[in-house]
CSV table of C-alpha atoms in Angstrom, one decimal:
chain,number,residue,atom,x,y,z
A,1,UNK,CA,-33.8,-72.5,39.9
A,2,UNK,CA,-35.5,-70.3,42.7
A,3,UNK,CA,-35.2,-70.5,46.5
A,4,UNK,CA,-37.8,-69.6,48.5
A,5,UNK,CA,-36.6,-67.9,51.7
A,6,UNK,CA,-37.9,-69.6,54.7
A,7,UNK,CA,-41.1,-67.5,56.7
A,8,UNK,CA,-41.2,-67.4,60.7
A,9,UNK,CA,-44.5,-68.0,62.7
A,10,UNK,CA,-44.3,-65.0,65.5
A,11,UNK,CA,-46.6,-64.8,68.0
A,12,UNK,CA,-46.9,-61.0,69.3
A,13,UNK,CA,-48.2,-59.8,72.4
A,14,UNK,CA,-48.7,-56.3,74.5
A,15,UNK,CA,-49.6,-56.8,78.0
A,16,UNK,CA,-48.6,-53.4,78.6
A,17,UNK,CA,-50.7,-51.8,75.8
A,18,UNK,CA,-53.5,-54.1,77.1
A,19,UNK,CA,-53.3,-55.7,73.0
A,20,UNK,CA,-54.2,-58.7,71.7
A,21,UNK,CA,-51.7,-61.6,70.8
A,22,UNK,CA,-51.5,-61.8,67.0
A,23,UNK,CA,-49.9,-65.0,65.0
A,24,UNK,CA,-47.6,-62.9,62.0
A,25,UNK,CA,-45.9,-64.5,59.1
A,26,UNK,CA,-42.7,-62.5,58.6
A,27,UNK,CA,-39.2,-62.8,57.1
A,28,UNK,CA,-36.2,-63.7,58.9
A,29,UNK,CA,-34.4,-60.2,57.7
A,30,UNK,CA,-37.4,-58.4,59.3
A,31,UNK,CA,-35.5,-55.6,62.0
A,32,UNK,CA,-37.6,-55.5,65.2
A,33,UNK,CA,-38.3,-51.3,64.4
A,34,UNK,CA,-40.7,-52.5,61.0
A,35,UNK,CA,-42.5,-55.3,63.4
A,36,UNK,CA,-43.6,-52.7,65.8
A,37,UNK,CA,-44.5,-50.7,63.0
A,38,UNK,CA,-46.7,-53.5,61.5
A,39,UNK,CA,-48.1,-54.6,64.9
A,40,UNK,CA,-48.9,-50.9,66.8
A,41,UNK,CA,-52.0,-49.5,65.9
A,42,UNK,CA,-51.8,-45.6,63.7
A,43,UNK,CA,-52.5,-43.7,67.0
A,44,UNK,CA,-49.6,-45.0,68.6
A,45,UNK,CA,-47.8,-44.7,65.7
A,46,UNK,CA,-48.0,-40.9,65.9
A,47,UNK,CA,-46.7,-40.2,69.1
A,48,UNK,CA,-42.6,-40.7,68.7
A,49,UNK,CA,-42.5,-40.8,72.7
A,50,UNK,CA,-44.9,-43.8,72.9
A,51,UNK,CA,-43.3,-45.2,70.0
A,52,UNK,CA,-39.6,-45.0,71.2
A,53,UNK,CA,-40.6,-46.3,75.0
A,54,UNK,CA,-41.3,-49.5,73.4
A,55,UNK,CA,-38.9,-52.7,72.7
A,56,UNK,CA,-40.0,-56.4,71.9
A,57,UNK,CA,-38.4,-59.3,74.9
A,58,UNK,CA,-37.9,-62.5,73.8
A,59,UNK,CA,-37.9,-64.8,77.1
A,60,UNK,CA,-36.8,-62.0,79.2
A,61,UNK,CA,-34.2,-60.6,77.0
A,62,UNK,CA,-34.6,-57.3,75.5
A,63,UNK,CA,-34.0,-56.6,71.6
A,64,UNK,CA,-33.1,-53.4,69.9
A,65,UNK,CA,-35.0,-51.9,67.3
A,66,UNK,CA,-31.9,-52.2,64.9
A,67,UNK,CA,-31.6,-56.3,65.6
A,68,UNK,CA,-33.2,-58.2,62.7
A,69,UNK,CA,-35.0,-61.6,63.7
A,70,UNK,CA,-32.2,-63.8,62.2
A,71,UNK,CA,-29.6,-61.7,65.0
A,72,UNK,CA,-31.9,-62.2,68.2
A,73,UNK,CA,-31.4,-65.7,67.6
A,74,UNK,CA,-34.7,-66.5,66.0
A,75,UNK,CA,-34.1,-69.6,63.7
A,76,UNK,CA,-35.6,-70.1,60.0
A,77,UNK,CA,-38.5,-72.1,59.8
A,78,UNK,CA,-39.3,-72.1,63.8
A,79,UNK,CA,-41.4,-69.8,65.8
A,80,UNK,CA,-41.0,-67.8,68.7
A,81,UNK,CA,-43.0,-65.6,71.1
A,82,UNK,CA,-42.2,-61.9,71.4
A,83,UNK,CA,-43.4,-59.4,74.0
A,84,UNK,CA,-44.1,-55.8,73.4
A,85,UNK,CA,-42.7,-53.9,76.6
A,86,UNK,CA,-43.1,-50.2,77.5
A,87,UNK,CA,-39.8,-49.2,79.0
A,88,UNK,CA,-39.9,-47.5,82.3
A,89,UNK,CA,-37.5,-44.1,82.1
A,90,UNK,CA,-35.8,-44.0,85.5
A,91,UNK,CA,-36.3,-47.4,86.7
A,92,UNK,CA,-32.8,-48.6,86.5
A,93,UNK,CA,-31.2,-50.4,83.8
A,94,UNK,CA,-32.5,-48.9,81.0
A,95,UNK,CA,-30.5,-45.9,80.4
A,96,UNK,CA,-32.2,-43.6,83.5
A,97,UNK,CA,-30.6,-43.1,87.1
A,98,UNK,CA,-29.2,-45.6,89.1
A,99,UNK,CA,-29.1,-46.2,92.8
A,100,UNK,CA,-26.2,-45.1,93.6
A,101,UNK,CA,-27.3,-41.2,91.4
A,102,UNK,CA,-30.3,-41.1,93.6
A,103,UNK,CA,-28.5,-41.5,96.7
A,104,UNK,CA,-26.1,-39.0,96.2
A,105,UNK,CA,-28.8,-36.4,94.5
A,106,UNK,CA,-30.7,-37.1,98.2
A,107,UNK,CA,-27.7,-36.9,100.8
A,108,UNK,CA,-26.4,-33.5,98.8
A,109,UNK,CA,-29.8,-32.1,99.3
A,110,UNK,CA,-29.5,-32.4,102.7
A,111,UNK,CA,-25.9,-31.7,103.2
A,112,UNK,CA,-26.7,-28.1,102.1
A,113,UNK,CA,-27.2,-26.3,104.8
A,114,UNK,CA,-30.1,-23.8,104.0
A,115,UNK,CA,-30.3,-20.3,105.3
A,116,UNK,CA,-32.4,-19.9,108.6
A,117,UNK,CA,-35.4,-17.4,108.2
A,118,UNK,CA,-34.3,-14.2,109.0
A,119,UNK,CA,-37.3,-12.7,112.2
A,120,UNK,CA,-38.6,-9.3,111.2
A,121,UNK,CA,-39.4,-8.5,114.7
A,122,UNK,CA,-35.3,-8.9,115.6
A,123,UNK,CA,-34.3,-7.2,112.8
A,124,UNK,CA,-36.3,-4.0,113.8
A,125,UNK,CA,-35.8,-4.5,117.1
A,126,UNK,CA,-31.8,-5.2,116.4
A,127,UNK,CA,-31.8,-1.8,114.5
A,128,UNK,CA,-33.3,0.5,117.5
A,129,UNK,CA,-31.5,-1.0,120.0
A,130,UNK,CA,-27.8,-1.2,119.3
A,131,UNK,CA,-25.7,0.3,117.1
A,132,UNK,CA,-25.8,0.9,113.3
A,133,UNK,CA,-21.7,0.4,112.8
A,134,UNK,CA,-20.8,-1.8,115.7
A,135,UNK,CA,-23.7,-3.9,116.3
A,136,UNK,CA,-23.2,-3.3,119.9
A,137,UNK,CA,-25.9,-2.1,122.3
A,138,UNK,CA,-26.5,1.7,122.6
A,139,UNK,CA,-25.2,3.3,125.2
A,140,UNK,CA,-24.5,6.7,126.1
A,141,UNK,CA,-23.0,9.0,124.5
A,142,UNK,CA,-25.0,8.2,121.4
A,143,UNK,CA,-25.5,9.8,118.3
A,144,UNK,CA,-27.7,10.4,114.9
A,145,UNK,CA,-26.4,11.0,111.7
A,146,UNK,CA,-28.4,13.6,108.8
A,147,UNK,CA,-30.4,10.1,107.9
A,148,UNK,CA,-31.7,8.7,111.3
A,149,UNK,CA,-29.3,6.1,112.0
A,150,UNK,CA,-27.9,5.2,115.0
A,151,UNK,CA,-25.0,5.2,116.6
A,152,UNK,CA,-22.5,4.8,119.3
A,153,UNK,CA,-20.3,8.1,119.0
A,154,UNK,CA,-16.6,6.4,120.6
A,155,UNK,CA,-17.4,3.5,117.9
A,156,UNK,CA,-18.5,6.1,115.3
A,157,UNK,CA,-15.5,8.5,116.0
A,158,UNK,CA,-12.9,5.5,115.9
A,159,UNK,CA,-14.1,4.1,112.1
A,160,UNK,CA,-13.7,8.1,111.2
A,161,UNK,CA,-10.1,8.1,112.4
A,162,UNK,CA,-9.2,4.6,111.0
A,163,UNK,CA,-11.0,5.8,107.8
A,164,UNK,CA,-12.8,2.5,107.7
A,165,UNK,CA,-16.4,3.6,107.3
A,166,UNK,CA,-18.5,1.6,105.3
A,167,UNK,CA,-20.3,2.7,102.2
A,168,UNK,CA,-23.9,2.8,103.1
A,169,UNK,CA,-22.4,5.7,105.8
A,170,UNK,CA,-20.3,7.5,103.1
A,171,UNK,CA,-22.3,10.5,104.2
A,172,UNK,CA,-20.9,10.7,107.2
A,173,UNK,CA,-17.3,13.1,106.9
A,174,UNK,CA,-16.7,14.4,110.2
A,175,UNK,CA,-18.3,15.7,113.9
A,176,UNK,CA,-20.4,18.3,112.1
A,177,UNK,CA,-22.8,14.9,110.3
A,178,UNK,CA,-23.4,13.9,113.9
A,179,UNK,CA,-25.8,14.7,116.2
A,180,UNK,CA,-25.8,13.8,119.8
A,181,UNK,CA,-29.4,12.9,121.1
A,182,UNK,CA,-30.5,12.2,124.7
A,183,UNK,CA,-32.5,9.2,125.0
A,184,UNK,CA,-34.6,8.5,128.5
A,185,UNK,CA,-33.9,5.4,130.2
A,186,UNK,CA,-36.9,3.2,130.6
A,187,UNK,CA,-37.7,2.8,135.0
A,188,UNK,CA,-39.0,-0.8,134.0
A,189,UNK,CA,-35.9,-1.9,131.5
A,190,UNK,CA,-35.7,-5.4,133.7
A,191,UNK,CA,-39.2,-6.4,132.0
A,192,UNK,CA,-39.1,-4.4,129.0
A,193,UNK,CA,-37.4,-5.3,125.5
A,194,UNK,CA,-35.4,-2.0,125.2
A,195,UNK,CA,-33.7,0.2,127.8
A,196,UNK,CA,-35.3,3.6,126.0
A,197,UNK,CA,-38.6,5.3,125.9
A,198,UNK,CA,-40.2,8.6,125.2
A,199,UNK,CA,-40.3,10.9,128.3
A,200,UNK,CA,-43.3,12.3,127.3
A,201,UNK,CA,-46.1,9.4,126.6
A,202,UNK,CA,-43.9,6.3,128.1
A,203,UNK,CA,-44.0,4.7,124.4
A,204,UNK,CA,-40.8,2.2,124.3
A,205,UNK,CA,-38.0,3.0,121.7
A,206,UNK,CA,-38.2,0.0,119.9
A,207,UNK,CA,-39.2,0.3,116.4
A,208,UNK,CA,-43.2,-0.3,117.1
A,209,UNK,CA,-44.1,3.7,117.4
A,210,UNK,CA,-42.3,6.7,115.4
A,211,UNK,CA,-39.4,8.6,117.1
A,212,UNK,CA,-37.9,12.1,116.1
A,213,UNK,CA,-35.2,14.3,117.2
A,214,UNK,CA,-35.2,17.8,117.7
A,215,UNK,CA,-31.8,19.1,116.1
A,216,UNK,CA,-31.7,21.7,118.3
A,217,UNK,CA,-31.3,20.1,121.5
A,218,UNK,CA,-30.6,16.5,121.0
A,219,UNK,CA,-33.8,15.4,123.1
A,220,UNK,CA,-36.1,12.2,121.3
A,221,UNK,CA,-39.5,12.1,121.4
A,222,UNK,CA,-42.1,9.9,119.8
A,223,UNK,CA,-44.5,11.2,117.1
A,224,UNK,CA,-47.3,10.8,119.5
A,225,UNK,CA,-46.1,13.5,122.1
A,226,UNK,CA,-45.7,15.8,119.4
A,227,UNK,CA,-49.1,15.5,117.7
A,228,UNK,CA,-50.7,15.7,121.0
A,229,UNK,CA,-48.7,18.8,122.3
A,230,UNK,CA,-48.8,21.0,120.1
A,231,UNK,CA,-46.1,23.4,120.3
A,232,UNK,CA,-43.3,24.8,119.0
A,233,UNK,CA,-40.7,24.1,121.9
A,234,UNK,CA,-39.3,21.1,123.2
A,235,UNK,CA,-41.7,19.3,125.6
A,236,UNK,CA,-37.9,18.5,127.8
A,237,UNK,CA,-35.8,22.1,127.5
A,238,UNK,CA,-38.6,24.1,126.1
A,239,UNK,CA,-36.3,25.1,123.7
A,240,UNK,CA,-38.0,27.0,120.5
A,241,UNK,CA,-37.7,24.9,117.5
A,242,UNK,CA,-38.6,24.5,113.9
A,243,UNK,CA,-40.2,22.3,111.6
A,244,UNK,CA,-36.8,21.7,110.1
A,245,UNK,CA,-35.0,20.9,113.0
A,246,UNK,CA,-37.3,17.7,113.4
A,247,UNK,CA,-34.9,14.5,112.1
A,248,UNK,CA,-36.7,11.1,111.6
A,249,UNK,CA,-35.2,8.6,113.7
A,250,UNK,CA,-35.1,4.9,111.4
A,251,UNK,CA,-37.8,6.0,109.2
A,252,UNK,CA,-39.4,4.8,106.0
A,253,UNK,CA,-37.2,5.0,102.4
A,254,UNK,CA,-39.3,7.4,101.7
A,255,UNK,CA,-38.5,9.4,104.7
A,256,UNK,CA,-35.1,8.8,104.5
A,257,UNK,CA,-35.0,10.4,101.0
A,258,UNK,CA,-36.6,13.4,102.1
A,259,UNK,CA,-33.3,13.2,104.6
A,260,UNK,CA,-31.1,12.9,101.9
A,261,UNK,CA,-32.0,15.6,99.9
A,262,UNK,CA,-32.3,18.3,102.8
A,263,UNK,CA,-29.0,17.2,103.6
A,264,UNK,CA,-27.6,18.0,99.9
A,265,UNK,CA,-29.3,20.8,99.5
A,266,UNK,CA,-27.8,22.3,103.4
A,267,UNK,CA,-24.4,21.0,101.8
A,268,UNK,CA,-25.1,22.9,98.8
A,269,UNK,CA,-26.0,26.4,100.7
A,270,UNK,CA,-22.5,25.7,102.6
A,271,UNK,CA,-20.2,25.1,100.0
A,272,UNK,CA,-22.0,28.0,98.2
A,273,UNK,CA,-21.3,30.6,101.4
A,274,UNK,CA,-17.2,29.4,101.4
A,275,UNK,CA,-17.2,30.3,97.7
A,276,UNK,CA,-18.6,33.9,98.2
A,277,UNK,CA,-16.1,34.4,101.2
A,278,UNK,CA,-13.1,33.1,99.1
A,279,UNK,CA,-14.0,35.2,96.4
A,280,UNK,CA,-14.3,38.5,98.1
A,281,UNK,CA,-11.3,37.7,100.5
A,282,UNK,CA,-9.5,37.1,96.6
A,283,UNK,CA,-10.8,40.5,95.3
A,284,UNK,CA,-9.9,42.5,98.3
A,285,UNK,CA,-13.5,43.4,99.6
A,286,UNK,CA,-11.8,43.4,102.9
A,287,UNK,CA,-10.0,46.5,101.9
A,288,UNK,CA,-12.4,48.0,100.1
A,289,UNK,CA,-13.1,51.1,103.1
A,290,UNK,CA,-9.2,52.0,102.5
A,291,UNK,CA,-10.0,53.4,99.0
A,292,UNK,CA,-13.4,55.3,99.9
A,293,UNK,CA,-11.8,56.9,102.9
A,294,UNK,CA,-12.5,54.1,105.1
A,295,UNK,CA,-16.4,54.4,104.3
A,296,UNK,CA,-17.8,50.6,103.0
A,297,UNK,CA,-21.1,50.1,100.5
A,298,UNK,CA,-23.0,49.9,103.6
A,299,UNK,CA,-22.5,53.8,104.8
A,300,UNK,CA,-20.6,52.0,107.9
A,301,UNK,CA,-17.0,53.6,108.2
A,302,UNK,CA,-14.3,50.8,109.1
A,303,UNK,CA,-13.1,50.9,112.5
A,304,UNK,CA,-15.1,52.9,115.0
A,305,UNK,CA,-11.6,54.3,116.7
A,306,UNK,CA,-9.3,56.5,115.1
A,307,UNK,CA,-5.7,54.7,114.4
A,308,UNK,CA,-2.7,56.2,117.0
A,309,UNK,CA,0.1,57.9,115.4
A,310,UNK,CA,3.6,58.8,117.3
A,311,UNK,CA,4.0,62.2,115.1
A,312,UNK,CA,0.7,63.1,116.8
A,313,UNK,CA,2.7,63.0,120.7
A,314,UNK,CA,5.9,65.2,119.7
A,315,UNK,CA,7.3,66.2,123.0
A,316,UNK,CA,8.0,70.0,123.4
A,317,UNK,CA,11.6,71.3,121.7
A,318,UNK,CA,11.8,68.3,119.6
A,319,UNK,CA,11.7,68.1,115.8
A,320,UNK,CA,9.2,65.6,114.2
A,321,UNK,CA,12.6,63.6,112.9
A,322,UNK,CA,14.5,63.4,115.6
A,323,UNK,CA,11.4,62.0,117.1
A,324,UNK,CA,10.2,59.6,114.8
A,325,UNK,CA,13.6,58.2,114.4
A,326,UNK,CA,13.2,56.9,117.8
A,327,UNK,CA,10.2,54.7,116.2
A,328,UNK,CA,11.8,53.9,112.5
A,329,UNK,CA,15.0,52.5,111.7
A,330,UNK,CA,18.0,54.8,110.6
A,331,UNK,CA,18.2,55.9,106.6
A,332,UNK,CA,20.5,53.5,104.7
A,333,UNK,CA,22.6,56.4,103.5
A,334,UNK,CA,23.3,57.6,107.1
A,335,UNK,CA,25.1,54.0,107.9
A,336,UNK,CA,28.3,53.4,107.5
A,337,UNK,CA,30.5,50.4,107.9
A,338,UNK,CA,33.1,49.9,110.2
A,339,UNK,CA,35.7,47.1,110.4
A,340,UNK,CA,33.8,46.3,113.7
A,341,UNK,CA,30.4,45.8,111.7
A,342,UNK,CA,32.6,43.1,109.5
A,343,UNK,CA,34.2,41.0,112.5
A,344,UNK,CA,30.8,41.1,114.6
A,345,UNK,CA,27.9,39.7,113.4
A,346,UNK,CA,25.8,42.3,115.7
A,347,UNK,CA,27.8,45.5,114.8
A,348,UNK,CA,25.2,44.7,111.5
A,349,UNK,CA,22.3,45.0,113.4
């Protein structure tokens, strides 16, 4: 004898998917996953993300896709209506973020304190006005090193003797890597942004206009002067200088490298000139006039007086070793020791 399983009347609906309620037929062992798959359309069907935000409700409760009809409570032989839901991701409840996530996410957003926005126009003005090491403002004496940077020399001098200099001023060893410049006080400093400015053209020394310094005499001018007065001394001194002895005060990277390597290349012709000494001092080029009768390569004879002898000033009825014994110590074989020499440490001498 057969049984015939009992079939459930389901009435489906989408108001969501904006579908139309259908009356199905199905058996109680049906899992909610095949009804969706028997009710969705075949273009839903192929999108797994539209597929998986969906889940039947039965009177406001949701079902999972594994729950057969017989589990959501569903008796044989009855009907029931079933709603087809999209689930919302992040709306709470369903698996996304909750209140309490979103509040903390939005107070931690704020509680990070960002960076303020650096001003170009300080920083330039920042690095012409005070100093490179100490951040202080420049004051006399100041100083450049073989780069263009600036400095305060007592603040500069005092990191040299600590030995705490930073890396990006590795370069600097000693005195010889500084330069001490001269800058000219600006008359209206009270309404001005800098206390410096070019003698010459009245330009202010504050990173808008291009400064050098002459090597030579430590005076700064701006680029301007120069290009306008053209020549070759300083428009302060009027001392000659050349076109190296012109040092780029906070230039460009590319000037700065053109710094860099003239400053190698002057280390280079230094350490080059201490070798050659050493090595002649070593191979006795000093003495080299003592074996050619005191005449050098050169033709020059060394030392222009002739060297004083005693033998040469032998008083009248005097022997030459009687004489010169006055001037050298007496022969070893003449001395004899006495038991005085032995108790007195001076009868030795």
């Amino acid at each position: 004898m057969k049984f015939r399983r009992k079939k459930l009347q389901i009435v489906v609906r989408s108001p969501d998917l904006g579908l139309p309620a259908r009356c199905i037929t199905l058996a109680p062992d049906l899992t909610f996953r095949g009804l969706k798959l028997a009710f969705l359309p075949g273009i839903l069907l192929r999108q797994p993300l539209a597929f998986e935000s969906l889940y039947f409700d039965l009177g406001g409760r949701p079902l999972t896709d594994s729950s057969t009809l017989t589990d959501a409570g569903i008796a044989a032989g009855s009907s029931a209506l079933l709603t087809l839901r999209l689930r919302l991701r992040g709306g709470g409840g369903d698996g996304g973020a909750t209140g309490a996530e979103s509040r903390d996410c939005y107070l931690n957003m704020y509680a990070t304190k960002k960076p303020d926005k650096v001003d170009p126009n300080e920083t330039r003005l920042s690095k012409w006005t005070t100093c490179a090491l100490s951040g202080e403002p420049l004051a006399p004496p100041v100083v450049v090193d073989r780069l263009g940077n600036l400095f305060n020399k007592e603040a500069l001098v005092e990191a040299l003797i600590h030995k705490n200099i930073p890396k990006e001023f590795s370069h600097i060893r000693g005195l010889k890597d500084m330069i001490p410049i001269h800058l000219s006080l600006n008359p209206g400093a009270a309404n001005s942004e800098t206390r410096f400015e070019c003698p010459i053209t009245g330009l202010e020394f504050n990173g808008k206009y291009g400064f050098l310094v002459l090597r030579g005499c430590g005076h700064v001018l701006s680029v301007k002067s120069l290009k306008e007065v053209k020549s070759s001394a300083c428009l302060v001194c009027h001392k000659e200088f050349s076109e190296s002895d012109k040092l780029v005060i906070n230039g460009s990277m590319e000037e700065v490298a053109v710094l860099r390597e003239r400053m190698d290349g002057e280390r280079g012709k230094l350490k080059e000139r201490k070798e050659k000494k050493a090595s002649a001092h070593l191979s006795g080029t000093k003495h080299a006039g003592d074996e050619n009768d005191g005449i050098l390569d050169n033709g020059r004879k060394v030392g222009g007086a002739k060297r004083f002898k005693a033998m040469d000033m032998v008083p009248a009825n005097a022997t030459k070793e009687v004489y010169s014994s006055i001037f050298t110590s007496s022969k070893k074989s003449d001395f004899k020791e006495t038991f005085s020499c032995r108790s007195l440490p001076l009868g030795r001498n």
